[in-house]
Amino acid sequence: MNEHSGLTYEAAGVSIATGDESVERIKALAKSTFSPAVLREIGLFGAFYELDTTRFRRPVLVSSIDGVGTKLKIACALGVYDTVGEDLVNHCVNDVMTSGADPLFFLDYLATGKLQPEVVEQVVAGMARACRQASCALIGGETAEMPGFYQPDDFDLAGAIVGVVEREAIIDGRGIQVGDLLIGVASNGLHTNGYSLARKVLLDVARMKLTDYVDELGTTLGEELLRVHRSYQPLVQRVRTVQGLRGIAHITGGGIVGNTRRLLPPARSLRIDWQAWQVPPIFQLIQRLGNVADEEMRRVFNLGIGEVLIVAPQAAQACVDAATGLGLTSFHIGEVA
């Protein structure tokens, strides 16, 4: 008899039954985000979303895909999984909305060494919460059990989003001019970028524990690092029709300069006033404990600015007022040169 004749997929580390259980757990969560545009339940080979073409004369679909990086290591260490699901959706929503688009639907991908249905359920609960807040349907996804590739308690997470905008209403920086102002809107922490450096400095070099209460942060280190990536959807919905709004930059990996200059036409540059706002304590802590140079901090982290609006001078006050009306702090952080 062949000595391997008794092997099964489960013996190799993949449980189809556990995968089925995970799907059953998240079906209701996904359905809670559905609108009448979603035509079928979760479970088919593809998801169906009916675009309402009566709202648009020339609809343009806008898509983006992203992950939450090594912030997942913090979530796993603390056993808190719903916030990273919320992070993922908010990050993607912010990305497509820089063009002025409204999010339509979202799909996720979760890969792990050993599937734990209760963890999957918590992650998707966070996604569903963020999708409901964004009026975005969570219409599908993939959960992969990959023993030997990931450690049993590790997982990776990614998401793809599709939005829609009227072609004539696309915001892409095309009209940016010398003298336009940069309005920086506050972040609420690291969001989802720079965690590899943050973890290296805080956990490896400084030997801090995630459960440590840090006076200058006013909370534990773990709670600070798991702050949910802020959604700027309400702000964009208010400012996208302001005459003189030229461009919107979501400040993620690459920092303020790296992300904002994506929008600039040729022969334009940024003049940033780095003293225009107070850098939040978490970034100061990382820089001090890791002896990180200013230039590296500016390249890796958002430093307290999560979104930048590029506006004509006459439009600046309207955008500042919109942010203030939503309880968001904003700063004049520079101009186009």
mmCIF file of C-alpha atoms in Angstrom, residues 32-268:
data_model
loop_
_atom_site.group_PDB
_atom_site.id
_atom_site.type_symbol
_atom_site.label_atom_id
_atom_site.label_comp_id
_atom_site.label_asym_id
_atom_site.label_seq_id
_atom_site.Cartn_x
_atom_site.Cartn_y
_atom_site.Cartn_z
ATOM 1 C CA SER A 32 -25.696 44.363 6.493
ATOM 2 C CA THR A 33 -23.791 46.583 4.026
ATOM 3 C CA PHE A 34 -25.915 45.747 0.959
ATOM 4 C CA SER A 35 -27.978 48.265 -0.944
ATOM 5 C CA PRO A 36 -30.550 47.491 -3.660
ATOM 6 C CA ALA A 37 -27.656 47.707 -6.164
ATOM 7 C CA VAL A 38 -26.261 44.399 -4.855
ATOM 8 C CA LEU A 39 -28.091 41.733 -6.828
ATOM 9 C CA ARG A 40 -26.941 38.457 -5.281
ATOM 10 C CA GLU A 41 -25.993 36.980 -1.935
ATOM 11 C CA ILE A 42 -22.394 36.137 -0.972
ATOM 12 C CA GLY A 43 -21.277 32.750 -2.273
ATOM 13 C CA LEU A 44 -21.310 32.823 -6.066
ATOM 14 C CA PHE A 45 -18.135 32.960 -8.150
ATOM 15 C CA GLY A 46 -18.567 36.665 -8.756
ATOM 16 C CA ALA A 47 -20.396 39.556 -7.127
ATOM 17 C CA PHE A 48 -23.100 41.532 -8.921
ATOM 18 C CA TYR A 49 -23.468 45.275 -8.523
ATOM 19 C CA GLU A 50 -25.875 47.289 -10.674
ATOM 20 C CA LEU A 51 -24.561 50.770 -11.405
ATOM 21 C CA ASP A 52 -27.262 53.449 -11.235
ATOM 22 C CA THR A 53 -26.569 55.182 -14.534
ATOM 23 C CA THR A 54 -29.452 57.609 -14.019
ATOM 24 C CA ARG A 55 -27.238 59.518 -11.554
ATOM 25 C CA PHE A 56 -24.470 60.160 -14.062
ATOM 26 C CA ARG A 57 -24.137 61.422 -17.605
ATOM 27 C CA ARG A 58 -20.618 60.015 -18.096
ATOM 28 C CA PRO A 59 -19.818 57.766 -15.121
ATOM 29 C CA VAL A 60 -16.157 56.896 -14.517
ATOM 30 C CA LEU A 61 -15.207 53.988 -12.277
ATOM 31 C CA VAL A 62 -12.346 54.614 -9.841
ATOM 32 C CA SER A 63 -10.579 51.669 -8.195
ATOM 33 C CA SER A 64 -7.879 51.089 -5.623
ATOM 34 C CA ILE A 65 -6.325 48.187 -3.708
ATOM 35 C CA ASP A 66 -4.331 48.257 -0.489
ATOM 36 C CA GLY A 67 -3.442 46.564 2.780
ATOM 37 C CA VAL A 68 -2.727 47.584 6.364
ATOM 38 C CA GLY A 69 0.894 46.402 6.485
ATOM 39 C CA THR A 70 2.547 45.339 9.714
ATOM 40 C CA LYS A 71 -0.096 47.055 11.825
ATOM 41 C CA LEU A 72 -1.478 43.515 11.727
ATOM 42 C CA LYS A 73 1.370 42.460 14.049
ATOM 43 C CA ILE A 74 0.040 44.840 16.705
ATOM 44 C CA ALA A 75 -3.497 43.542 16.249
ATOM 45 C CA CYS A 76 -2.357 39.930 16.558
ATOM 46 C CA ALA A 77 -0.225 40.638 19.628
ATOM 47 C CA LEU A 78 -3.173 42.266 21.413
ATOM 48 C CA GLY A 79 -5.858 39.926 20.086
ATOM 49 C CA VAL A 80 -7.845 42.880 18.715
ATOM 50 C CA TYR A 81 -8.902 42.244 15.131
ATOM 51 C CA ASP A 82 -11.903 44.388 14.231
ATOM 52 C CA THR A 83 -10.023 47.696 14.051
ATOM 53 C CA VAL A 84 -7.696 46.547 11.266
ATOM 54 C CA GLY A 85 -10.746 45.622 9.200
ATOM 55 C CA GLU A 86 -12.039 49.150 9.696
ATOM 56 C CA ASP A 87 -8.575 50.542 8.883
ATOM 57 C CA LEU A 88 -8.517 48.717 5.583
ATOM 58 C CA VAL A 89 -11.860 50.036 4.363
ATOM 59 C CA ASN A 90 -11.188 53.618 5.477
ATOM 60 C CA HIS A 91 -7.789 53.599 3.761
ATOM 61 C CA CYS A 92 -9.338 52.449 0.486
ATOM 62 C CA VAL A 93 -12.294 54.838 0.763
ATOM 63 C CA ASN A 94 -9.889 57.746 1.268
ATOM 64 C CA ASP A 95 -7.883 56.708 -1.779
ATOM 65 C CA VAL A 96 -10.771 56.665 -4.259
ATOM 66 C CA MET A 97 -12.323 59.790 -2.805
ATOM 67 C CA THR A 98 -9.228 61.881 -3.604
ATOM 68 C CA SER A 99 -10.630 61.906 -7.139
ATOM 69 C CA GLY A 100 -14.036 63.093 -5.933
ATOM 70 C CA ALA A 101 -15.582 59.636 -6.332
ATOM 71 C CA ASP A 102 -18.166 57.973 -4.124
ATOM 72 C CA PRO A 103 -17.343 54.397 -3.028
ATOM 73 C CA LEU A 104 -19.633 51.712 -4.428
ATOM 74 C CA PHE A 105 -18.358 48.319 -3.308
ATOM 75 C CA PHE A 106 -15.477 46.626 -1.524
ATOM 76 C CA LEU A 107 -13.862 43.167 -1.658
ATOM 77 C CA ASP A 108 -11.389 41.712 0.812
ATOM 78 C CA TYR A 109 -8.637 39.089 0.848
ATOM 79 C CA LEU A 110 -7.492 37.403 4.067
ATOM 80 C CA ALA A 111 -4.718 34.786 4.058
ATOM 81 C CA THR A 112 -3.560 32.934 7.165
ATOM 82 C CA GLY A 113 -1.531 29.973 8.334
ATOM 83 C CA LYS A 114 -4.434 28.401 10.212
ATOM 84 C CA LEU A 115 -7.977 29.605 9.776
ATOM 85 C CA GLN A 116 -9.681 30.767 12.964
ATOM 86 C CA PRO A 117 -13.340 31.569 12.176
ATOM 87 C CA GLU A 118 -13.729 33.823 15.218
ATOM 88 C CA VAL A 119 -10.775 35.974 14.071
ATOM 89 C CA VAL A 120 -12.131 36.186 10.527
ATOM 90 C CA GLU A 121 -15.499 37.202 11.943
ATOM 91 C CA GLN A 122 -13.956 40.037 13.992
ATOM 92 C CA VAL A 123 -11.940 41.338 11.026
ATOM 93 C CA VAL A 124 -14.996 41.330 8.771
ATOM 94 C CA ALA A 125 -17.109 42.935 11.507
ATOM 95 C CA GLY A 126 -14.726 45.904 11.379
ATOM 96 C CA MET A 127 -14.907 46.002 7.587
ATOM 97 C CA ALA A 128 -18.695 45.874 7.647
ATOM 98 C CA ARG A 129 -18.862 48.687 10.200
ATOM 99 C CA ALA A 130 -16.678 50.917 8.027
ATOM 100 C CA CYS A 131 -18.551 49.967 4.857
ATOM 101 C CA ARG A 132 -21.879 50.887 6.425
ATOM 102 C CA GLN A 133 -20.472 54.248 7.503
ATOM 103 C CA ALA A 134 -19.221 54.825 3.954
ATOM 104 C CA SER A 135 -22.444 53.596 2.245
ATOM 105 C CA CYS A 136 -20.227 51.047 0.506
ATOM 106 C CA ALA A 137 -21.290 47.425 -0.055
ATOM 107 C CA LEU A 138 -19.025 44.611 1.096
ATOM 108 C CA ILE A 139 -19.920 42.269 -1.730
ATOM 109 C CA GLY A 140 -17.272 39.552 -1.694
ATOM 110 C CA GLY A 141 -13.853 38.346 -0.779
ATOM 111 C CA GLU A 142 -11.488 35.425 -0.362
ATOM 112 C CA THR A 143 -10.218 33.660 2.742
ATOM 113 C CA ALA A 144 -7.153 31.496 2.143
ATOM 114 C CA GLU A 145 -5.617 28.984 4.547
ATOM 115 C CA MET A 146 -1.935 28.641 3.660
ATOM 116 C CA PRO A 147 -0.013 26.453 6.140
ATOM 117 C CA GLY A 148 3.744 26.561 5.667
ATOM 118 C CA PHE A 149 3.527 29.998 4.111
ATOM 119 C CA TYR A 150 2.221 31.906 7.122
ATOM 120 C CA GLN A 151 2.741 31.079 10.786
ATOM 121 C CA PRO A 152 -0.420 29.634 12.393
ATOM 122 C CA ASP A 153 -1.347 32.852 14.207
ATOM 123 C CA ASP A 154 -0.316 35.246 11.419
ATOM 124 C CA PHE A 155 -2.503 36.593 8.656
ATOM 125 C CA ASP A 156 -2.363 39.105 5.836
ATOM 126 C CA LEU A 157 -5.170 41.390 4.787
ATOM 127 C CA ALA A 158 -5.896 43.331 1.616
ATOM 128 C CA GLY A 159 -8.892 45.047 0.107
ATOM 129 C CA ALA A 160 -10.051 46.393 -3.239
ATOM 130 C CA ILE A 161 -12.595 49.143 -3.723
ATOM 131 C CA VAL A 162 -14.514 50.555 -6.684
ATOM 132 C CA GLY A 163 -16.103 53.996 -6.725
ATOM 133 C CA VAL A 164 -17.759 56.222 -9.296
ATOM 134 C CA VAL A 165 -17.471 59.877 -10.308
ATOM 135 C CA GLU A 166 -18.919 62.015 -13.072
ATOM 136 C CA ARG A 167 -16.205 62.487 -15.684
ATOM 137 C CA GLU A 168 -16.482 66.271 -15.611
ATOM 138 C CA ALA A 169 -16.198 66.258 -11.809
ATOM 139 C CA ILE A 170 -12.924 64.292 -11.537
ATOM 140 C CA ILE A 171 -10.400 65.908 -9.181
ATOM 141 C CA ASP A 172 -6.883 65.061 -10.341
ATOM 142 C CA GLY A 173 -4.693 68.115 -9.800
ATOM 143 C CA ARG A 174 -4.807 69.131 -13.426
ATOM 144 C CA GLY A 175 -5.560 72.773 -12.638
ATOM 145 C CA ILE A 176 -2.914 73.265 -9.942
ATOM 146 C CA GLN A 177 -1.171 76.621 -10.243
ATOM 147 C CA VAL A 178 1.773 78.361 -8.608
ATOM 148 C CA GLY A 179 0.531 80.098 -5.473
ATOM 149 C CA ASP A 180 -2.154 77.524 -4.658
ATOM 150 C CA LEU A 181 -2.301 76.771 -0.940
ATOM 151 C CA LEU A 182 -1.846 73.467 0.885
ATOM 152 C CA ILE A 183 -4.426 72.839 3.600
ATOM 153 C CA GLY A 184 -3.374 69.951 5.822
ATOM 154 C CA VAL A 185 -6.121 68.082 7.673
ATOM 155 C CA ALA A 186 -5.147 66.340 10.891
ATOM 156 C CA SER A 187 -4.642 62.591 11.146
ATOM 157 C CA ASN A 188 -5.408 60.736 14.371
ATOM 158 C CA GLY A 189 -2.138 58.804 14.562
ATOM 159 C CA LEU A 190 -0.034 56.571 12.338
ATOM 160 C CA HIS A 191 -3.098 55.469 10.338
ATOM 161 C CA THR A 192 -1.723 52.403 8.482
ATOM 162 C CA ASN A 193 1.794 53.415 7.463
ATOM 163 C CA GLY A 194 5.250 53.313 8.994
ATOM 164 C CA TYR A 195 4.537 50.452 11.378
ATOM 165 C CA SER A 196 7.677 48.486 10.553
ATOM 166 C CA LEU A 197 9.840 51.404 11.687
ATOM 167 C CA ALA A 198 7.550 52.203 14.618
ATOM 168 C CA ARG A 199 7.658 48.605 15.845
ATOM 169 C CA LYS A 200 11.441 48.445 15.421
ATOM 170 C CA VAL A 201 11.962 51.594 17.482
ATOM 171 C CA LEU A 202 9.318 51.157 20.166
ATOM 172 C CA LEU A 203 9.306 47.393 20.700
ATOM 173 C CA ASP A 204 12.809 46.275 19.721
ATOM 174 C CA VAL A 205 15.067 49.253 20.468
ATOM 175 C CA ALA A 206 13.203 50.887 23.374
ATOM 176 C CA ARG A 207 11.894 47.535 24.688
ATOM 177 C CA MET A 208 8.459 48.997 25.383
ATOM 178 C CA LYS A 209 5.446 46.739 25.851
ATOM 179 C CA LEU A 210 2.139 47.259 24.104
ATOM 180 C CA THR A 211 0.420 47.210 27.492
ATOM 181 C CA ASP A 212 2.619 50.034 28.863
ATOM 182 C CA TYR A 213 0.752 53.215 29.756
ATOM 183 C CA VAL A 214 2.624 56.153 28.226
ATOM 184 C CA ASP A 215 1.976 59.508 29.913
ATOM 185 C CA GLU A 216 2.774 61.625 26.867
ATOM 186 C CA LEU A 217 0.300 59.596 24.787
ATOM 187 C CA GLY A 218 -2.399 59.560 27.460
ATOM 188 C CA THR A 219 -3.079 55.888 26.749
ATOM 189 C CA THR A 220 -1.330 52.556 26.414
ATOM 190 C CA LEU A 221 1.114 52.074 23.577
ATOM 191 C CA GLY A 222 -1.039 49.344 22.045
ATOM 192 C CA GLU A 223 -4.188 51.479 22.063
ATOM 193 C CA GLU A 224 -2.285 54.332 20.427
ATOM 194 C CA LEU A 225 -0.902 52.095 17.686
ATOM 195 C CA LEU A 226 -4.324 50.581 16.973
ATOM 196 C CA ARG A 227 -6.128 53.895 16.494
ATOM 197 C CA VAL A 228 -8.407 53.443 13.483
ATOM 198 C CA HIS A 229 -7.293 55.088 10.243
ATOM 199 C CA ARG A 230 -9.444 58.200 9.931
ATOM 200 C CA SER A 231 -11.988 58.374 7.114
ATOM 201 C CA TYR A 232 -12.060 61.699 5.285
ATOM 202 C CA GLN A 233 -15.212 60.831 3.369
ATOM 203 C CA PRO A 234 -17.446 63.406 5.123
ATOM 204 C CA LEU A 235 -14.896 66.142 4.431
ATOM 205 C CA VAL A 236 -14.461 65.272 0.757
ATOM 206 C CA GLN A 237 -18.235 65.183 0.304
ATOM 207 C CA ARG A 238 -18.343 68.782 1.549
ATOM 208 C CA VAL A 239 -15.358 70.269 -0.274
ATOM 209 C CA ARG A 240 -15.363 68.511 -3.647
ATOM 210 C CA THR A 241 -17.743 71.070 -5.164
ATOM 211 C CA VAL A 242 -15.852 74.101 -3.811
ATOM 212 C CA GLN A 243 -14.738 76.307 -6.690
ATOM 213 C CA GLY A 244 -10.940 76.413 -6.571
ATOM 214 C CA LEU A 245 -10.333 72.972 -5.072
ATOM 215 C CA ARG A 246 -7.546 71.655 -7.326
ATOM 216 C CA GLY A 247 -6.439 68.374 -5.783
ATOM 217 C CA ILE A 248 -6.692 66.046 -2.781
ATOM 218 C CA ALA A 249 -3.820 63.910 -1.482
ATOM 219 C CA HIS A 250 -4.261 61.039 0.970
ATOM 220 C CA ILE A 251 -1.093 60.976 3.093
ATOM 221 C CA THR A 252 0.052 57.353 3.333
ATOM 222 C CA GLY A 253 3.440 55.696 2.731
ATOM 223 C CA GLY A 254 5.806 58.314 1.325
ATOM 224 C CA GLY A 255 4.653 61.067 3.653
ATOM 225 C CA ILE A 256 3.289 64.508 2.892
ATOM 226 C CA VAL A 257 5.679 65.375 0.071
ATOM 227 C CA GLY A 258 5.712 61.939 -1.547
ATOM 228 C CA ASN A 259 1.936 61.775 -1.813
ATOM 229 C CA THR A 260 1.088 65.400 -2.537
ATOM 230 C CA ARG A 261 3.587 65.794 -5.356
ATOM 231 C CA ARG A 262 1.842 63.003 -7.286
ATOM 232 C CA LEU A 263 -0.744 65.611 -8.227
ATOM 233 C CA LEU A 264 1.616 68.321 -9.424
ATOM 234 C CA PRO A 265 1.864 69.306 -13.096
ATOM 235 C CA PRO A 266 5.368 69.652 -14.626
ATOM 236 C CA ALA A 267 7.539 72.508 -13.362
ATOM 237 C CA ARG A 268 5.654 72.688 -10.055
#
